[in-house]
């Protein structure tokens, strides 16, 4: 699966061409009438995209028909941030969630950035506010703040650097400081702590908004936060045990937003792109991806010769909001425009820009 698709090819494709491609990739999981309807929409979107001089960025969690028919680029958060930073198209359509569209605007403010649905949020981004970060900085003065890219712009503006699941450990290791604050994903932070050999502590936020943690006698190098991805927290070690019992030779890949216990019980952990590469470049009797289900469908469609086991009741309700219809409407009606106040954007830019230079 390539992270770079030629938009030129897509805009030249007829409805029949798109239908044939969707049928070849997704014929086993979707009926023809549905694929035909989606091919017609995708064709309309590709023509509108050309007319409006737009680029479409699609996260790996997009539903399979959308994923395989309209994005100019598909990839993980880090990858798509880089694409957003460098595009010279007038409009960036972000088929992903709000924090991703905001990151595109932070990096490329002269472009119009559109998110096809305003309901595409993220439980991690919602778990922390700028006021929380300010309170943490007051409690731990001088300690650098690393924020996962799954945060809103005002939180990024209070941070020293951002990271994604691709480069989180490298970002933490890049600091000379003995201690770092790592926000807001409890599980990603714990996984990074394990990987970098650091001890992590989790402070409590009091009703007053102040941060409480008695550090007397504590040995710690990372300060975390109790945010969680509502999708990845659902996977359990029990799920893994059951699958291994039935398929002893399965290779299990877990996103680092899964709990440390799940990551430890898996064979590999990495960003969505890293998992895709792993499947592409290895040959195992069976694979199980512990991540959002649409990505499992997309990886299965791109690797028809490999056996992907499904543990698939787990879809991200936010990513799931982005449909072909809403993407067509985004281009037709220029909606929904994502803006970031300039005073916040310039401070967030520094943190995001630093992230792009690492790993
Ligand atoms: P990636 O950066 O690995 O694509 O992850 C983004 C995300 O939201 C995972 O839940
Ligand atoms: Fe947020 Fe989890 Fe959905 Fe990713 S999968 S967008 S981290 S809620």
mmCIF file of C-alpha atoms and ligand atoms in Angstrom:
data_model
loop_
_atom_site.group_PDB
_atom_site.id
_atom_site.type_symbol
_atom_site.label_atom_id
_atom_site.label_comp_id
_atom_site.label_asym_id
_atom_site.label_seq_id
_atom_site.Cartn_x
_atom_site.Cartn_y
_atom_site.Cartn_z
ATOM 1 C CA UNK A 1 0.000 0.000 0.000
ATOM 2 C CA UNK A 2 1.600 3.215 -1.118
ATOM 3 C CA UNK A 3 1.477 6.423 0.887
ATOM 4 C CA UNK A 4 1.638 8.361 -2.366
ATOM 5 C CA UNK A 5 -1.089 7.972 -4.969
ATOM 6 C CA UNK A 6 -1.135 9.874 -8.262
ATOM 7 C CA UNK A 7 -4.080 12.281 -8.233
ATOM 8 C CA UNK A 8 -3.668 12.606 -11.982
ATOM 9 C CA UNK A 9 -4.612 8.951 -12.445
ATOM 10 C CA UNK A 10 -7.663 9.263 -10.201
ATOM 11 C CA UNK A 11 -9.050 12.327 -11.958
ATOM 12 C CA UNK A 12 -8.767 10.578 -15.325
ATOM 13 C CA UNK A 13 -10.640 7.493 -14.130
ATOM 14 C CA UNK A 14 -14.229 6.927 -15.279
ATOM 15 C CA UNK A 15 -16.973 5.626 -12.974
ATOM 16 C CA UNK A 16 -16.444 2.188 -14.540
ATOM 17 C CA UNK A 17 -12.683 2.344 -13.868
ATOM 18 C CA UNK A 18 -13.263 3.240 -10.227
ATOM 19 C CA UNK A 19 -15.948 0.559 -9.861
ATOM 20 C CA UNK A 20 -13.580 -2.051 -11.331
ATOM 21 C CA UNK A 21 -10.833 -1.066 -8.899
ATOM 22 C CA UNK A 22 -13.191 -1.123 -5.906
ATOM 23 C CA UNK A 23 -14.612 -4.484 -6.984
ATOM 24 C CA UNK A 24 -11.140 -5.956 -7.340
ATOM 25 C CA UNK A 25 -10.126 -4.770 -3.863
ATOM 26 C CA UNK A 26 -13.381 -4.934 -1.907
ATOM 27 C CA UNK A 27 -15.609 -7.316 -3.869
ATOM 28 C CA UNK A 28 -15.325 -9.899 -1.084
ATOM 29 C CA UNK A 29 -16.693 -7.556 1.600
ATOM 30 C CA UNK A 30 -19.150 -5.217 -0.205
ATOM 31 C CA UNK A 31 -22.008 -5.907 -2.641
ATOM 32 C CA UNK A 32 -21.800 -4.549 -6.222
ATOM 33 C CA UNK A 33 -24.663 -2.044 -5.884
ATOM 34 C CA UNK A 34 -22.883 -0.394 -2.934
ATOM 35 C CA UNK A 35 -19.543 -0.265 -4.755
ATOM 36 C CA UNK A 36 -21.234 1.183 -7.879
ATOM 37 C CA UNK A 37 -22.882 3.931 -5.797
ATOM 38 C CA UNK A 38 -19.570 4.713 -4.118
ATOM 39 C CA UNK A 39 -17.723 4.711 -7.467
ATOM 40 C CA UNK A 40 -20.173 7.354 -8.767
ATOM 41 C CA UNK A 41 -19.576 9.529 -5.709
ATOM 42 C CA UNK A 42 -15.816 9.054 -5.905
ATOM 43 C CA UNK A 43 -15.867 10.084 -9.573
ATOM 44 C CA UNK A 44 -17.798 13.254 -8.715
ATOM 45 C CA UNK A 45 -15.337 14.022 -5.891
ATOM 46 C CA UNK A 46 -12.301 13.501 -8.117
ATOM 47 C CA UNK A 47 -13.697 15.923 -10.732
ATOM 48 C CA UNK A 48 -14.572 18.507 -8.059
ATOM 49 C CA UNK A 49 -11.112 18.129 -6.594
ATOM 50 C CA UNK A 50 -9.563 18.996 -9.949
ATOM 51 C CA UNK A 51 -11.904 21.951 -10.475
ATOM 52 C CA UNK A 52 -11.251 23.384 -7.000
ATOM 53 C CA UNK A 53 -7.494 22.711 -7.053
ATOM 54 C CA UNK A 54 -7.758 20.601 -3.887
ATOM 55 C CA UNK A 55 -5.690 17.823 -2.375
ATOM 56 C CA UNK A 56 -7.322 15.007 -0.395
ATOM 57 C CA UNK A 57 -5.423 13.491 2.527
ATOM 58 C CA UNK A 58 -6.821 10.201 3.878
ATOM 59 C CA UNK A 59 -5.873 8.654 7.204
ATOM 60 C CA UNK A 60 -5.299 4.883 7.287
ATOM 61 C CA UNK A 61 -8.565 4.518 9.289
ATOM 62 C CA UNK A 62 -10.822 5.740 6.486
ATOM 63 C CA UNK A 63 -13.525 3.313 5.395
ATOM 64 C CA UNK A 64 -12.268 1.010 2.609
ATOM 65 C CA UNK A 65 -14.181 2.442 -0.390
ATOM 66 C CA UNK A 66 -13.197 6.009 0.443
ATOM 67 C CA UNK A 67 -9.627 4.952 1.228
ATOM 68 C CA UNK A 68 -9.251 3.238 -2.163
ATOM 69 C CA UNK A 69 -10.941 5.827 -4.359
ATOM 70 C CA UNK A 70 -10.274 9.489 -3.552
ATOM 71 C CA UNK A 71 -7.184 10.357 -1.464
ATOM 72 C CA UNK A 72 -4.117 11.761 -3.190
ATOM 73 C CA UNK A 73 -2.159 10.591 -0.169
ATOM 74 C CA UNK A 74 -2.943 8.044 2.511
ATOM 75 C CA UNK A 75 -0.886 7.459 5.628
ATOM 76 C CA UNK A 76 -0.402 7.888 9.362
ATOM 77 C CA UNK A 77 -0.538 11.161 11.288
ATOM 78 C CA UNK A 78 3.130 12.040 10.794
ATOM 79 C CA UNK A 79 3.074 11.282 7.120
ATOM 80 C CA UNK A 80 -0.057 13.300 6.445
ATOM 81 C CA UNK A 81 1.246 16.269 8.479
ATOM 82 C CA UNK A 82 4.270 16.338 6.179
ATOM 83 C CA UNK A 83 2.055 16.180 3.088
ATOM 84 C CA UNK A 84 -0.131 18.997 4.454
ATOM 85 C CA UNK A 85 2.924 21.140 5.160
ATOM 86 C CA UNK A 86 4.197 20.891 1.599
ATOM 87 C CA UNK A 87 1.121 21.067 -0.596
ATOM 88 C CA UNK A 88 0.616 24.079 -2.849
ATOM 89 C CA UNK A 89 -3.041 23.248 -3.610
ATOM 90 C CA UNK A 90 -5.637 25.882 -2.662
ATOM 91 C CA UNK A 91 -7.710 23.502 -0.545
ATOM 92 C CA UNK A 92 -6.700 20.654 1.761
ATOM 93 C CA UNK A 93 -9.547 18.194 2.416
ATOM 94 C CA UNK A 94 -8.662 16.202 5.509
ATOM 95 C CA UNK A 95 -10.364 12.813 5.585
ATOM 96 C CA UNK A 96 -9.437 12.198 9.207
ATOM 97 C CA UNK A 97 -10.337 13.858 12.494
ATOM 98 C CA UNK A 98 -10.352 17.435 13.707
ATOM 99 C CA UNK A 99 -6.909 17.516 15.362
ATOM 100 C CA UNK A 100 -5.383 16.335 12.071
ATOM 101 C CA UNK A 101 -7.108 19.094 10.090
ATOM 102 C CA UNK A 102 -5.980 21.632 12.691
ATOM 103 C CA UNK A 103 -2.401 20.387 12.360
ATOM 104 C CA UNK A 104 -2.637 20.903 8.585
ATOM 105 C CA UNK A 105 -3.833 24.494 9.172
ATOM 106 C CA UNK A 106 -1.056 25.126 11.712
ATOM 107 C CA UNK A 107 1.549 24.009 9.183
ATOM 108 C CA UNK A 108 0.087 25.552 6.045
ATOM 109 C CA UNK A 109 -2.041 28.545 7.117
ATOM 110 C CA UNK A 110 -2.541 30.121 3.702
ATOM 111 C CA UNK A 111 -4.498 27.074 2.441
ATOM 112 C CA UNK A 112 -8.197 26.508 3.096
ATOM 113 C CA UNK A 113 -8.429 23.385 5.259
ATOM 114 C CA UNK A 114 -11.731 21.495 5.215
ATOM 115 C CA UNK A 115 -12.907 18.697 7.508
ATOM 116 C CA UNK A 116 -15.914 16.892 5.963
ATOM 117 C CA UNK A 117 -17.665 16.363 9.332
ATOM 118 C CA UNK A 118 -17.614 18.462 12.490
ATOM 119 C CA UNK A 119 -18.418 15.343 14.495
ATOM 120 C CA UNK A 120 -14.970 13.858 13.814
ATOM 121 C CA UNK A 121 -13.331 14.414 17.215
ATOM 122 C CA UNK A 122 -11.027 12.169 19.280
ATOM 123 C CA UNK A 123 -11.261 10.940 22.892
ATOM 124 C CA UNK A 124 -7.564 11.662 23.446
ATOM 125 C CA UNK A 125 -7.758 15.233 22.153
ATOM 126 C CA UNK A 126 -10.834 15.785 24.347
ATOM 127 C CA UNK A 127 -9.056 14.497 27.468
ATOM 128 C CA UNK A 128 -6.928 17.583 28.102
ATOM 129 C CA UNK A 129 -7.244 21.374 27.900
ATOM 130 C CA UNK A 130 -4.716 24.186 27.597
ATOM 131 C CA UNK A 131 -5.575 25.119 31.223
ATOM 132 C CA UNK A 132 -4.537 21.594 32.292
ATOM 133 C CA UNK A 133 -1.159 22.014 30.575
ATOM 134 C CA UNK A 134 -0.641 25.407 32.192
ATOM 135 C CA UNK A 135 -1.442 23.863 35.604
ATOM 136 C CA UNK A 136 1.065 21.050 34.942
ATOM 137 C CA UNK A 137 3.754 23.562 33.978
ATOM 138 C CA UNK A 138 3.069 25.471 37.217
ATOM 139 C CA UNK A 139 3.377 22.268 39.244
ATOM 140 C CA UNK A 140 6.551 21.117 37.416
ATOM 141 C CA UNK A 141 8.350 24.340 36.426
ATOM 142 C CA UNK A 142 11.003 24.025 33.718
ATOM 143 C CA UNK A 143 10.052 20.451 32.762
ATOM 144 C CA UNK A 144 9.607 20.229 28.963
ATOM 145 C CA UNK A 145 6.177 19.280 27.628
ATOM 146 C CA UNK A 146 5.753 16.677 24.849
ATOM 147 C CA UNK A 147 2.222 16.533 23.452
ATOM 148 C CA UNK A 148 0.913 13.754 21.285
ATOM 149 C CA UNK A 149 -0.331 15.160 17.975
ATOM 150 C CA UNK A 150 -3.801 13.886 19.029
ATOM 151 C CA UNK A 151 -4.430 17.191 20.878
ATOM 152 C CA UNK A 152 -6.116 20.455 19.916
ATOM 153 C CA UNK A 153 -4.180 23.507 18.786
ATOM 154 C CA UNK A 154 -4.365 25.376 22.118
ATOM 155 C CA UNK A 155 -2.786 22.381 23.908
ATOM 156 C CA UNK A 156 -0.052 22.201 21.259
ATOM 157 C CA UNK A 157 0.547 25.939 21.780
ATOM 158 C CA UNK A 158 1.397 25.262 25.455
ATOM 159 C CA UNK A 159 3.798 22.434 24.505
ATOM 160 C CA UNK A 160 7.500 22.401 23.643
ATOM 161 C CA UNK A 161 7.214 19.712 21.010
ATOM 162 C CA UNK A 162 4.626 17.341 19.543
ATOM 163 C CA UNK A 163 5.080 13.704 18.609
ATOM 164 C CA UNK A 164 3.125 11.008 16.817
ATOM 165 C CA UNK A 165 3.058 7.276 17.412
ATOM 166 C CA UNK A 166 5.830 7.048 14.770
ATOM 167 C CA UNK A 167 8.366 9.151 16.628
ATOM 168 C CA UNK A 168 7.207 9.347 20.284
ATOM 169 C CA UNK A 169 10.196 7.482 21.757
ATOM 170 C CA UNK A 170 12.672 9.417 19.585
ATOM 171 C CA UNK A 171 11.114 12.732 20.660
ATOM 172 C CA UNK A 172 11.343 11.813 24.355
ATOM 173 C CA UNK A 173 14.937 10.595 23.908
ATOM 174 C CA UNK A 174 15.841 13.871 22.138
ATOM 175 C CA UNK A 175 15.542 15.846 25.396
ATOM 176 C CA UNK A 176 18.610 16.455 27.508
ATOM 177 C CA UNK A 177 16.325 17.085 30.500
ATOM 178 C CA UNK A 178 16.086 14.269 33.103
ATOM 179 C CA UNK A 179 12.298 14.534 33.187
ATOM 180 C CA UNK A 180 9.605 15.212 30.572
ATOM 181 C CA UNK A 181 5.855 15.750 30.739
ATOM 182 C CA UNK A 182 4.162 13.503 28.151
ATOM 183 C CA UNK A 183 0.504 14.211 27.300
ATOM 184 C CA UNK A 184 -2.270 13.083 27.137
ATOM 185 C CA UNK A 185 -2.254 9.332 26.315
ATOM 186 C CA UNK A 186 -1.685 7.222 29.428
ATOM 187 C CA UNK A 187 -0.974 4.093 27.409
ATOM 188 C CA UNK A 188 1.280 5.613 24.746
ATOM 189 C CA UNK A 189 3.244 7.331 27.545
ATOM 190 C CA UNK A 190 3.586 4.052 29.460
ATOM 191 C CA UNK A 191 4.723 2.247 26.306
ATOM 192 C CA UNK A 192 7.288 4.966 25.566
ATOM 193 C CA UNK A 193 8.479 4.841 29.186
ATOM 194 C CA UNK A 194 9.026 1.097 28.872
ATOM 195 C CA UNK A 195 10.846 1.500 25.534
ATOM 196 C CA UNK A 196 13.134 4.261 26.801
ATOM 197 C CA UNK A 197 13.694 2.703 30.250
ATOM 198 C CA UNK A 198 12.064 5.586 32.161
ATOM 199 C CA UNK A 199 9.754 5.513 35.183
ATOM 200 C CA UNK A 200 6.445 7.264 34.765
ATOM 201 C CA UNK A 201 4.077 8.859 37.289
ATOM 202 C CA UNK A 202 0.511 10.093 36.828
ATOM 203 C CA UNK A 203 -0.555 13.203 38.738
ATOM 204 C CA UNK A 204 -4.172 13.902 39.726
ATOM 205 C CA UNK A 205 -6.167 16.892 38.556
ATOM 206 C CA UNK A 206 -8.091 18.384 41.501
ATOM 207 C CA UNK A 207 -11.591 19.871 41.169
ATOM 208 C CA UNK A 208 -9.942 23.298 41.511
ATOM 209 C CA UNK A 209 -7.916 22.581 38.328
ATOM 210 C CA UNK A 210 -4.638 22.358 40.302
ATOM 211 C CA UNK A 211 -2.331 19.355 39.832
ATOM 212 C CA UNK A 212 -1.540 17.105 42.764
ATOM 213 C CA UNK A 213 1.366 14.653 43.042
ATOM 214 C CA UNK A 214 3.528 13.947 46.047
ATOM 215 C CA UNK A 215 6.966 13.387 44.520
ATOM 216 C CA UNK A 216 8.749 12.765 47.830
ATOM 217 C CA UNK A 217 11.005 9.745 47.398
ATOM 218 C CA UNK A 218 9.598 8.972 43.921
ATOM 219 C CA UNK A 219 11.971 7.962 41.143
ATOM 220 C CA UNK A 220 10.440 9.181 37.882
ATOM 221 C CA UNK A 221 11.539 10.636 34.558
ATOM 222 C CA UNK A 222 8.149 10.977 32.837
ATOM 223 C CA UNK A 223 4.977 12.682 34.002
ATOM 224 C CA UNK A 224 1.875 11.406 32.215
ATOM 225 C CA UNK A 225 -1.841 12.158 31.958
ATOM 226 C CA UNK A 226 -4.840 9.837 32.138
ATOM 227 C CA UNK A 227 -6.200 10.264 28.592
ATOM 228 C CA UNK A 228 -7.102 7.162 26.585
ATOM 229 C CA UNK A 229 -8.083 6.242 23.059
ATOM 230 C CA UNK A 230 -11.609 4.857 23.341
ATOM 231 C CA UNK A 231 -10.838 2.397 20.537
ATOM 232 C CA UNK A 232 -7.475 0.954 21.558
ATOM 233 C CA UNK A 233 -8.317 0.666 25.257
ATOM 234 C CA UNK A 234 -10.858 -2.021 24.311
ATOM 235 C CA UNK A 235 -8.262 -4.644 23.355
ATOM 236 C CA UNK A 236 -7.292 -6.992 26.199
ATOM 237 C CA UNK A 237 -4.643 -9.587 26.969
ATOM 238 C CA UNK A 238 -7.553 -12.073 27.183
ATOM 239 C CA UNK A 239 -8.387 -11.377 23.496
ATOM 240 C CA UNK A 240 -4.775 -12.136 22.580
ATOM 241 C CA UNK A 241 -4.727 -15.376 24.602
ATOM 242 C CA UNK A 242 -7.913 -16.601 22.897
ATOM 243 C CA UNK A 243 -6.584 -15.856 19.416
ATOM 244 C CA UNK A 244 -3.206 -17.494 20.129
ATOM 245 C CA UNK A 245 -4.979 -20.590 21.451
ATOM 246 C CA UNK A 246 -6.824 -20.971 18.149
ATOM 247 C CA UNK A 247 -3.990 -19.752 15.869
ATOM 248 C CA UNK A 248 -0.636 -20.469 17.609
ATOM 249 C CA UNK A 249 1.344 -19.157 14.601
ATOM 250 C CA UNK A 250 -0.472 -15.807 14.369
ATOM 251 C CA UNK A 251 1.590 -12.596 14.328
ATOM 252 C CA UNK A 252 -0.095 -9.913 16.440
ATOM 253 C CA UNK A 253 0.499 -6.202 15.789
ATOM 254 C CA UNK A 254 -0.702 -3.614 18.304
ATOM 255 C CA UNK A 255 -0.905 0.166 18.021
ATOM 256 C CA UNK A 256 0.986 1.853 20.899
ATOM 257 C CA UNK A 257 -2.294 3.434 22.083
ATOM 258 C CA UNK A 258 -3.133 -0.087 23.384
ATOM 259 C CA UNK A 259 -2.348 -0.841 27.041
ATOM 260 C CA UNK A 260 1.265 -1.777 27.927
ATOM 261 C CA UNK A 261 0.053 -5.288 28.808
ATOM 262 C CA UNK A 262 -1.493 -5.712 25.334
ATOM 263 C CA UNK A 263 1.619 -4.308 23.642
ATOM 264 C CA UNK A 264 3.846 -6.646 25.690
ATOM 265 C CA UNK A 265 1.705 -9.661 24.712
ATOM 266 C CA UNK A 266 1.897 -8.706 20.992
ATOM 267 C CA UNK A 267 4.688 -9.457 18.514
ATOM 268 C CA UNK A 268 5.069 -5.923 17.150
ATOM 269 C CA UNK A 269 3.923 -2.424 18.022
ATOM 270 C CA UNK A 270 4.024 0.649 15.808
ATOM 271 C CA UNK A 271 2.105 3.442 14.146
ATOM 272 C CA UNK A 272 -0.560 2.640 11.565
ATOM 273 C CA UNK A 273 2.030 3.022 8.773
ATOM 274 C CA UNK A 274 4.540 0.835 10.634
ATOM 275 C CA UNK A 275 1.926 -1.928 10.968
ATOM 276 C CA UNK A 276 1.083 -1.700 7.264
ATOM 277 C CA UNK A 277 4.784 -1.942 6.340
ATOM 278 C CA UNK A 278 5.250 -4.905 8.673
ATOM 279 C CA UNK A 279 2.459 -6.871 6.963
ATOM 280 C CA UNK A 280 3.716 -5.905 3.498
ATOM 281 C CA UNK A 281 7.291 -6.917 4.234
ATOM 282 C CA UNK A 282 6.773 -10.168 6.158
ATOM 283 C CA UNK A 283 5.209 -13.533 5.488
ATOM 284 C CA UNK A 284 3.301 -15.098 8.374
ATOM 285 C CA UNK A 285 0.501 -17.706 8.264
ATOM 286 C CA UNK A 286 -1.932 -15.257 9.917
ATOM 287 C CA UNK A 287 -1.907 -11.640 11.106
ATOM 288 C CA UNK A 288 -4.044 -9.900 13.715
ATOM 289 C CA UNK A 289 -4.100 -6.093 13.863
ATOM 290 C CA UNK A 290 -5.096 -4.586 17.200
ATOM 291 C CA UNK A 291 -6.256 -1.235 15.897
ATOM 292 C CA UNK A 292 -9.248 0.407 14.228
ATOM 293 C CA UNK A 293 -11.188 -2.092 12.090
ATOM 294 C CA UNK A 294 -11.337 -0.191 8.808
ATOM 295 C CA UNK A 295 -7.573 -0.341 8.682
ATOM 296 C CA UNK A 296 -7.822 -4.128 8.939
ATOM 297 C CA UNK A 297 -10.128 -4.055 5.892
ATOM 298 C CA UNK A 298 -7.731 -1.744 4.023
ATOM 299 C CA UNK A 299 -4.701 -3.910 4.782
ATOM 300 C CA UNK A 300 -6.614 -7.066 3.792
ATOM 301 C CA UNK A 301 -7.651 -5.413 0.501
ATOM 302 C CA UNK A 302 -4.046 -4.445 -0.255
ATOM 303 C CA UNK A 303 -2.632 -7.875 0.662
ATOM 304 C CA UNK A 304 -5.070 -10.441 -0.773
ATOM 305 C CA UNK A 305 -2.458 -13.212 -0.483
ATOM 306 C CA UNK A 306 -2.214 -12.803 3.328
ATOM 307 C CA UNK A 307 -4.588 -14.083 5.987
ATOM 308 C CA UNK A 308 -5.792 -11.246 8.209
ATOM 309 C CA UNK A 309 -7.720 -12.445 11.259
ATOM 310 C CA UNK A 310 -10.476 -10.076 12.332
ATOM 311 C CA UNK A 311 -11.261 -8.985 15.890
ATOM 312 C CA UNK A 312 -13.464 -6.414 14.500
ATOM 313 C CA UNK A 313 -16.163 -4.899 16.516
ATOM 314 C CA UNK A 314 -13.902 -1.932 17.144
ATOM 315 C CA UNK A 315 -14.422 1.121 14.939
ATOM 316 C CA UNK A 316 -13.424 4.686 15.763
ATOM 317 C CA UNK A 317 -16.728 6.587 15.990
ATOM 318 C CA UNK A 318 -14.901 9.775 15.010
ATOM 319 C CA UNK A 319 -13.030 8.541 11.941
ATOM 320 C CA UNK A 320 -16.258 6.775 11.005
ATOM 321 C CA UNK A 321 -17.996 10.150 10.567
ATOM 322 C CA UNK A 322 -16.085 10.835 7.354
ATOM 323 C CA UNK A 323 -18.057 9.563 4.375
ATOM 324 C CA UNK A 324 -17.840 9.980 0.615
ATOM 325 C CA UNK A 325 -21.091 12.029 0.696
ATOM 326 C CA UNK A 326 -19.694 14.454 3.277
ATOM 327 C CA UNK A 327 -16.432 14.732 1.364
ATOM 328 C CA UNK A 328 -18.356 15.587 -1.822
ATOM 329 C CA UNK A 329 -20.323 18.222 0.139
ATOM 330 C CA UNK A 330 -17.109 19.599 1.608
ATOM 331 C CA UNK A 331 -15.887 20.335 -1.923
ATOM 332 C CA UNK A 332 -19.260 21.576 -3.166
ATOM 333 C CA UNK A 333 -20.012 23.925 -0.270
ATOM 334 C CA UNK A 334 -16.511 24.641 1.092
ATOM 335 C CA UNK A 335 -17.327 23.103 4.474
ATOM 336 C CA UNK A 336 -16.264 22.798 7.254
ATOM 337 C CA UNK A 337 -13.497 25.376 7.315
ATOM 338 C CA UNK A 338 -10.904 24.708 10.026
ATOM 339 C CA UNK A 339 -9.323 27.838 11.422
ATOM 340 C CA UNK A 340 -6.829 28.307 14.239
ATOM 341 C CA UNK A 341 -6.459 31.774 15.853
ATOM 342 C CA UNK A 342 -3.120 33.201 14.701
ATOM 343 C CA UNK A 343 -1.834 33.794 18.234
ATOM 344 C CA UNK A 344 -2.338 30.085 19.032
ATOM 345 C CA UNK A 345 -1.211 28.899 15.599
ATOM 346 C CA UNK A 346 2.249 30.470 15.751
ATOM 347 C CA UNK A 347 2.989 28.898 19.131
ATOM 348 C CA UNK A 348 1.578 25.524 18.087
ATOM 349 C CA UNK A 349 3.614 25.748 14.863
ATOM 350 C CA UNK A 350 6.874 25.719 16.814
ATOM 351 C CA UNK A 351 5.889 22.474 18.591
ATOM 352 C CA UNK A 352 4.623 20.770 15.420
ATOM 353 C CA UNK A 353 7.544 21.911 13.278
ATOM 354 C CA UNK A 354 10.017 20.450 15.805
ATOM 355 C CA UNK A 355 8.146 17.150 15.600
ATOM 356 C CA UNK A 356 8.542 16.995 11.822
ATOM 357 C CA UNK A 357 12.320 17.018 12.183
ATOM 358 C CA UNK A 358 12.425 13.911 14.380
ATOM 359 C CA UNK A 359 12.177 10.380 13.143
HETATM 360 P P1 LIG B 1 -1.163 7.009 13.633
HETATM 361 O O1 LIG B 1 -0.357 8.235 13.798
HETATM 362 O O2 LIG B 1 -0.433 5.766 13.993
HETATM 363 O O3 LIG B 1 -1.751 6.956 12.259
HETATM 364 O O4 LIG B 1 -2.377 7.043 14.697
HETATM 365 C C1 LIG B 1 -3.368 8.011 14.684
HETATM 366 C C2 LIG B 1 -4.499 7.623 15.533
HETATM 367 O O5 LIG B 1 -5.411 8.379 15.792
HETATM 368 C C3 LIG B 1 -4.481 6.278 16.083
HETATM 369 O O6 LIG B 1 -5.591 6.068 16.824
HETATM 370 FE FE1 LIG B 2 -8.746 9.322 18.575
HETATM 371 FE FE2 LIG B 2 -8.629 6.715 19.082
HETATM 372 FE FE3 LIG B 2 -10.153 7.580 17.114
HETATM 373 FE FE4 LIG B 2 -7.490 7.670 16.874
HETATM 374 S S1 LIG B 2 -8.753 5.849 17.025
HETATM 375 S S2 LIG B 2 -8.912 9.283 16.362
HETATM 376 S S3 LIG B 2 -6.888 8.124 18.991
HETATM 377 S S4 LIG B 2 -10.426 8.029 19.302
#
